[in-house]
GROMACS .gro file of C-alpha atoms in nm:
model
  232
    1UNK     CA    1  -0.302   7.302   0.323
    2UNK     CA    2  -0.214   7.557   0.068
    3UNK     CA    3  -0.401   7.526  -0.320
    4UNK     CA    4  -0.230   7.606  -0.644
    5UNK     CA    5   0.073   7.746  -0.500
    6UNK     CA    6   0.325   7.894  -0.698
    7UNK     CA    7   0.663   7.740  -0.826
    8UNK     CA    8   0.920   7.687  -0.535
    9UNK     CA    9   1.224   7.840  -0.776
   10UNK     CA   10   1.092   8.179  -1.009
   11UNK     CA   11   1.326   8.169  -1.299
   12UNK     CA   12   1.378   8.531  -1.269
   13UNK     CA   13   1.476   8.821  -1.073
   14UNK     CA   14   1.163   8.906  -0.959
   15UNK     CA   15   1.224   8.774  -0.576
   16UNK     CA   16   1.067   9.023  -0.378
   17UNK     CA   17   0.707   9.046  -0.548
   18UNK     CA   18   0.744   8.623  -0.583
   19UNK     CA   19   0.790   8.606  -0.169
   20UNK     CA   20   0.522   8.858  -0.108
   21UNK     CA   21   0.301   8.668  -0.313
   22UNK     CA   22   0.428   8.349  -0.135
   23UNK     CA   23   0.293   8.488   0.197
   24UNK     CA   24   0.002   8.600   0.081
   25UNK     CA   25  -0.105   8.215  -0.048
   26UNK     CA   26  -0.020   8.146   0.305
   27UNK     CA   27  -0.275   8.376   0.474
   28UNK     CA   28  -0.065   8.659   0.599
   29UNK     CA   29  -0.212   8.866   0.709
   30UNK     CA   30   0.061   9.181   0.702
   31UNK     CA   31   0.166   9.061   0.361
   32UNK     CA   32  -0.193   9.108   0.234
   33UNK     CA   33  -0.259   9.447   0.379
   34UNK     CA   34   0.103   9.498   0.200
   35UNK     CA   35  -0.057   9.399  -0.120
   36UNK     CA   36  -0.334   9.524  -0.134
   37UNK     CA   37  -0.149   9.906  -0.016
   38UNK     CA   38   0.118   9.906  -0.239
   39UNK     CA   39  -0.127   9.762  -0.583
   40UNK     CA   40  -0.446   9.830  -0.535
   41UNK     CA   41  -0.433  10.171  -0.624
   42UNK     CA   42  -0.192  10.176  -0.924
   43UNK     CA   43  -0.406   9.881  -1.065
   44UNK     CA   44  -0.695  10.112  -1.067
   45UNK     CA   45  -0.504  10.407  -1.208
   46UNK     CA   46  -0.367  10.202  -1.523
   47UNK     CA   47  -0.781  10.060  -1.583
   48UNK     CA   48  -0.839  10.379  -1.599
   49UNK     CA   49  -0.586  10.502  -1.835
   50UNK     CA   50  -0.648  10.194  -2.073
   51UNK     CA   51  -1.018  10.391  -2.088
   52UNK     CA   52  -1.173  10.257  -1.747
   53UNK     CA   53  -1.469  10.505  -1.559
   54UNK     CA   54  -1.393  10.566  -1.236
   55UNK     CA   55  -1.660  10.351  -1.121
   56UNK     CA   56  -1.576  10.079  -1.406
   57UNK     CA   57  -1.205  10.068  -1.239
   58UNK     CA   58  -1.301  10.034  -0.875
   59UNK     CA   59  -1.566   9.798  -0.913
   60UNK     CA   60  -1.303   9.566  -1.126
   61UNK     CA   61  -1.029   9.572  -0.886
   62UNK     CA   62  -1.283   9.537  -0.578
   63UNK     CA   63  -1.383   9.225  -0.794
   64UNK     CA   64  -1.019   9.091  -0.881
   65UNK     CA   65  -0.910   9.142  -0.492
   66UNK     CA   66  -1.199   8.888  -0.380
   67UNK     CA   67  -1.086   8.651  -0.638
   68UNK     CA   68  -0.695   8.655  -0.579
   69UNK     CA   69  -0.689   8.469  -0.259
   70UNK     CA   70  -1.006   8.241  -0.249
   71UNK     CA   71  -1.012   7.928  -0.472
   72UNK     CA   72  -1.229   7.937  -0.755
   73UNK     CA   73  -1.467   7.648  -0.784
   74UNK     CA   74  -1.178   7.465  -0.979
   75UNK     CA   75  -0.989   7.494  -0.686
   76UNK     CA   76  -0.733   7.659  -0.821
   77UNK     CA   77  -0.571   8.016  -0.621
   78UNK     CA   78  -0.577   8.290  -0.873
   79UNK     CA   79  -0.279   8.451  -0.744
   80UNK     CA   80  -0.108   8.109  -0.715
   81UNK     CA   81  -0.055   8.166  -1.090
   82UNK     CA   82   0.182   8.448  -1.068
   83UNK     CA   83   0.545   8.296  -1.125
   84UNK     CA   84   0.766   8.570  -1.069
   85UNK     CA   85   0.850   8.588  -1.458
   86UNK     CA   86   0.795   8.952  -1.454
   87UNK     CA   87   0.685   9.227  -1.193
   88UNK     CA   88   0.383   9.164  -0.945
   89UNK     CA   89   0.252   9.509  -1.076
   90UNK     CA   90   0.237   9.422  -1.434
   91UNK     CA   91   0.086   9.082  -1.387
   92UNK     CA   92  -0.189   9.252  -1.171
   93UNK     CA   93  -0.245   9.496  -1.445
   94UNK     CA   94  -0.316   9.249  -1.701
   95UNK     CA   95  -0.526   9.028  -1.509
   96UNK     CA   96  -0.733   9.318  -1.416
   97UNK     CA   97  -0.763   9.431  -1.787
   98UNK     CA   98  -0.878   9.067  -1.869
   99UNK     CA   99  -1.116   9.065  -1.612
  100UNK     CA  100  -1.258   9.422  -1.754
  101UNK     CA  101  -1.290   9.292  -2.088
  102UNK     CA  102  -1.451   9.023  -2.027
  103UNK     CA  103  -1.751   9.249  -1.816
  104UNK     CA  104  -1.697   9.481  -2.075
  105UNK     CA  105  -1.791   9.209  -2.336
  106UNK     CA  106  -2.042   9.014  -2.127
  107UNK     CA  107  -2.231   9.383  -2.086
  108UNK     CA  108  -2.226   9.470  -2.453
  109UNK     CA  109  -2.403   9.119  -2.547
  110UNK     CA  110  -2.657   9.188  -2.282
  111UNK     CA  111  -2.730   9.489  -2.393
  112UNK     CA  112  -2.790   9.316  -2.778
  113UNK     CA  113  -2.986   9.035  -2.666
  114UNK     CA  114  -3.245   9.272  -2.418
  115UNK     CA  115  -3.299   9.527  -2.632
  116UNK     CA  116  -3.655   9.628  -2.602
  117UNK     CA  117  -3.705   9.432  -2.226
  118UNK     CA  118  -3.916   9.693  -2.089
  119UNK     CA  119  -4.193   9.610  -2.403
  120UNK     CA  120  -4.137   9.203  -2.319
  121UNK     CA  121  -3.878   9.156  -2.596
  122UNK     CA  122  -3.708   8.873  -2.358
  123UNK     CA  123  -3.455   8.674  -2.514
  124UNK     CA  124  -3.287   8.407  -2.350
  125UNK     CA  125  -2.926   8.368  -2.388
  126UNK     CA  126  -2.749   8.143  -2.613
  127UNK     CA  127  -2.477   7.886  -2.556
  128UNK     CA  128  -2.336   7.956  -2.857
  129UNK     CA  129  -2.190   8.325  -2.769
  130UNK     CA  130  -2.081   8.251  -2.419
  131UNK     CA  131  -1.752   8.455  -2.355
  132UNK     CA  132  -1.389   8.366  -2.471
  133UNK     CA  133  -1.236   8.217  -2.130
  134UNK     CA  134  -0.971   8.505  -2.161
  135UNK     CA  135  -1.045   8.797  -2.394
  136UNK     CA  136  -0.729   8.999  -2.324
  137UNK     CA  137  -0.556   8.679  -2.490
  138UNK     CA  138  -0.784   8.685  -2.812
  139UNK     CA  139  -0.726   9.089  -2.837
  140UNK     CA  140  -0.392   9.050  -2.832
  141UNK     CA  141  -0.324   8.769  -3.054
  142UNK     CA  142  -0.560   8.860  -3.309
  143UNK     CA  143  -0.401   9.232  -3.328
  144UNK     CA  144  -0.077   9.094  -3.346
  145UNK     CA  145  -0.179   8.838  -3.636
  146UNK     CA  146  -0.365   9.191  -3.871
  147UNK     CA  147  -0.049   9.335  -3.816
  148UNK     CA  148   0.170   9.066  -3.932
  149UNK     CA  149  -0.055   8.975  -4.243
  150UNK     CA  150  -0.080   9.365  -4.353
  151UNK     CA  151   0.328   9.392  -4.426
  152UNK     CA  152   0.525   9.256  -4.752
  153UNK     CA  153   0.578   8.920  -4.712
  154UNK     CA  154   0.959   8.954  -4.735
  155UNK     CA  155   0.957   9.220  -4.462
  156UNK     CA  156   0.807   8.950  -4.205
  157UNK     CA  157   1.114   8.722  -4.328
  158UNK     CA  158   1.309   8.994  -4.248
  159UNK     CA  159   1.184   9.047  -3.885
  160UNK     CA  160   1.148   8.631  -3.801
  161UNK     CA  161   1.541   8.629  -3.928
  162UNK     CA  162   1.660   8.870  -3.663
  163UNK     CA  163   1.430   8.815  -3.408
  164UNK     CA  164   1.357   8.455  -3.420
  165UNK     CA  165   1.704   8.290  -3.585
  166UNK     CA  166   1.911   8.574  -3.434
  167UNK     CA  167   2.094   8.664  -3.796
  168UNK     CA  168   2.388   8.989  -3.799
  169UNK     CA  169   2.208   9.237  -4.003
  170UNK     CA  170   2.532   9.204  -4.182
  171UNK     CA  171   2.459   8.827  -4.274
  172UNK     CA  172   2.071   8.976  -4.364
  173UNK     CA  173   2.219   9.218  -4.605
  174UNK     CA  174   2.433   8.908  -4.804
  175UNK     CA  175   2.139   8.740  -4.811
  176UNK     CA  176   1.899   8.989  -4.961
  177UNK     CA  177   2.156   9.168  -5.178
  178UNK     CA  178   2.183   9.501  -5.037
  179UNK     CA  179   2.316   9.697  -4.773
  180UNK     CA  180   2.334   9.667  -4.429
  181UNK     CA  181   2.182  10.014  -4.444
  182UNK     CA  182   1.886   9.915  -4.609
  183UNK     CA  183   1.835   9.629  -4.427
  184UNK     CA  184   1.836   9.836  -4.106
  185UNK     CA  185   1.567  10.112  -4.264
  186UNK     CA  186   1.338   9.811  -4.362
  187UNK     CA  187   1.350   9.682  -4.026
  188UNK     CA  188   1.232   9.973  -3.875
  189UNK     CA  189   0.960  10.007  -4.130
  190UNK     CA  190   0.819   9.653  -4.051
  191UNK     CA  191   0.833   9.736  -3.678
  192UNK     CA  192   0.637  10.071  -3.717
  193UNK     CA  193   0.395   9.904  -3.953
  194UNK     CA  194   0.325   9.609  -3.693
  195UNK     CA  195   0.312   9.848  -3.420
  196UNK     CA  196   0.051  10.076  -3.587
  197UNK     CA  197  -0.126   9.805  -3.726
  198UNK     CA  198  -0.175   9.628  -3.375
  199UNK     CA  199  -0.318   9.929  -3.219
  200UNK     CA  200  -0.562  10.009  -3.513
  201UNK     CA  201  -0.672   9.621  -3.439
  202UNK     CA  202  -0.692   9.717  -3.074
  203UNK     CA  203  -0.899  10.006  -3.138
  204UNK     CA  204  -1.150   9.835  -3.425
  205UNK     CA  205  -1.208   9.515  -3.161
  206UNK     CA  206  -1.233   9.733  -2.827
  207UNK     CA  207  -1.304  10.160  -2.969
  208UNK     CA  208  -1.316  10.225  -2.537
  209UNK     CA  209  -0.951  10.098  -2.510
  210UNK     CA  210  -0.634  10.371  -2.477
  211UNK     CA  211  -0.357  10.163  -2.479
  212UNK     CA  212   0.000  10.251  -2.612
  213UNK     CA  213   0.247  10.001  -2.768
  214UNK     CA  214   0.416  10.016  -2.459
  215UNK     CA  215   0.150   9.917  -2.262
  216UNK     CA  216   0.044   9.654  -2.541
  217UNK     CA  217   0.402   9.504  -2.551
  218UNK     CA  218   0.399   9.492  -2.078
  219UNK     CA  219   0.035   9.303  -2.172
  220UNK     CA  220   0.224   9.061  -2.452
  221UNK     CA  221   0.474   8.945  -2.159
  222UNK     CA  222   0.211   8.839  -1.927
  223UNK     CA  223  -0.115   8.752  -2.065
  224UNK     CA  224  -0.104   8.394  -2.145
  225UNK     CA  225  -0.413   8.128  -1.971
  226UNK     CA  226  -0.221   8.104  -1.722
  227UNK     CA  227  -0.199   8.390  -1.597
  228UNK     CA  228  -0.597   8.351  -1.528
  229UNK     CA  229  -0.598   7.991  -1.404
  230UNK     CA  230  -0.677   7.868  -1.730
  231UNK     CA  231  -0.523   7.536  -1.853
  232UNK     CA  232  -0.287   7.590  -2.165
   0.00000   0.00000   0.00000
């Protein structure tokens, strides 16, 4: 009996990583030497370039591999989570980032609370700073929200009316009273802004992590609690 499988139709394109991930929830064995050939490596490379050691990479994706097949004590199949809604690799990636975050995190507060443990200053830990169930989600949304509240009000009007209502910049331009011109050189603006904005947030909250706003916009795509077996 198979746990937590994954939805029977993807909605997307991404057939060939969402049957390989089928098998793999089924126990094949060739499928999961296929997985773990064709990701395991570039999953340890991208750790890395987000500002992983060596060691802090390998140990992470050893980690992640052990979890992506066995049920967790909810009973729930990590890798049953991935839908197909965008590439195997990418999904991978961002589970592995969350997972490094979170040691990264849990490490960092250890290091705080047993400061002087040698000399018997023991601390026990509290229940009131346990970690955030998914830290990659936090980072992300809280960048995202900086970045939004640090540009001219009408500028973020601007940017919900073509991205969210789907307005002609033509129809933008009647409404505000200029050209289309302008509207399409404040645009821009307001998307470098956000962009540069997120990654200062990115930096301030995690200094160790080198990501670009490519890489931060892959990470957008994928990292929601589900994506770690989390209930929304």
């Amino acid at each position: 009996m198979r746990l937590n499988t994954a939805p029977v139709s993807p909605p997307n394109l991404h057939l060939a990583d969402f049957s390989l991930v089928e098998k793999c929830l089924g126990h094949d064995g060739e499928a999961l030497a296929l997985l773990q050939a064709s990701y395991r490596a570039p999953v340890c490379a991208f750790l890395k370039k987000a500002g992983a050691s060596d060691a802090e990479a390998r140990e992470t994706v050893d980690m992640l591999w052990g979890d992506l097949v066995s049920p967790a004590a909810t009973g729930r199949i990590r890798l049953g989570r991935y839908d197909g809604s965008c590439a195997l690799l990418t999904w991978l990636n961002t589970v592995a980032l969350n997972a490094l975050l979170t040691r990264k995190r849990t490490d960092g507060r250890r290091e705080r609370r047993f400061p002087s443990r040698d000399a018997g200053d023991f601390a026990e830990p509290s229940s009131e700073d346990g970690d955030s169930e998914a830290p990659l989600i936090d980072l992300i949304r809280e960048a995202v929200e900086f970045a939004f509240q640090d540009i001219p009000a009408e500028d973020f009007v601007l940017l919900q009316l073509e991205y969210c209502d789907q307005l002609e910049r033509e129809d933008l331009a009647r409404m505000f009273g200029c050209s289309k011109s302008t509207v399409s050189r404040r645009l821009e603006s307001a998307r470098l802004s956000v962009s540069e904005g997120t990654m200062v947030q990115v930096r301030e909250r995690d200094p160790w992590l080198e990501l670009r706003w490519e890489d931060f916009l892959e990470l957008c795509q994928t990292a929601t609690p589900s994506c770690f077996g989390i209930e929304p």
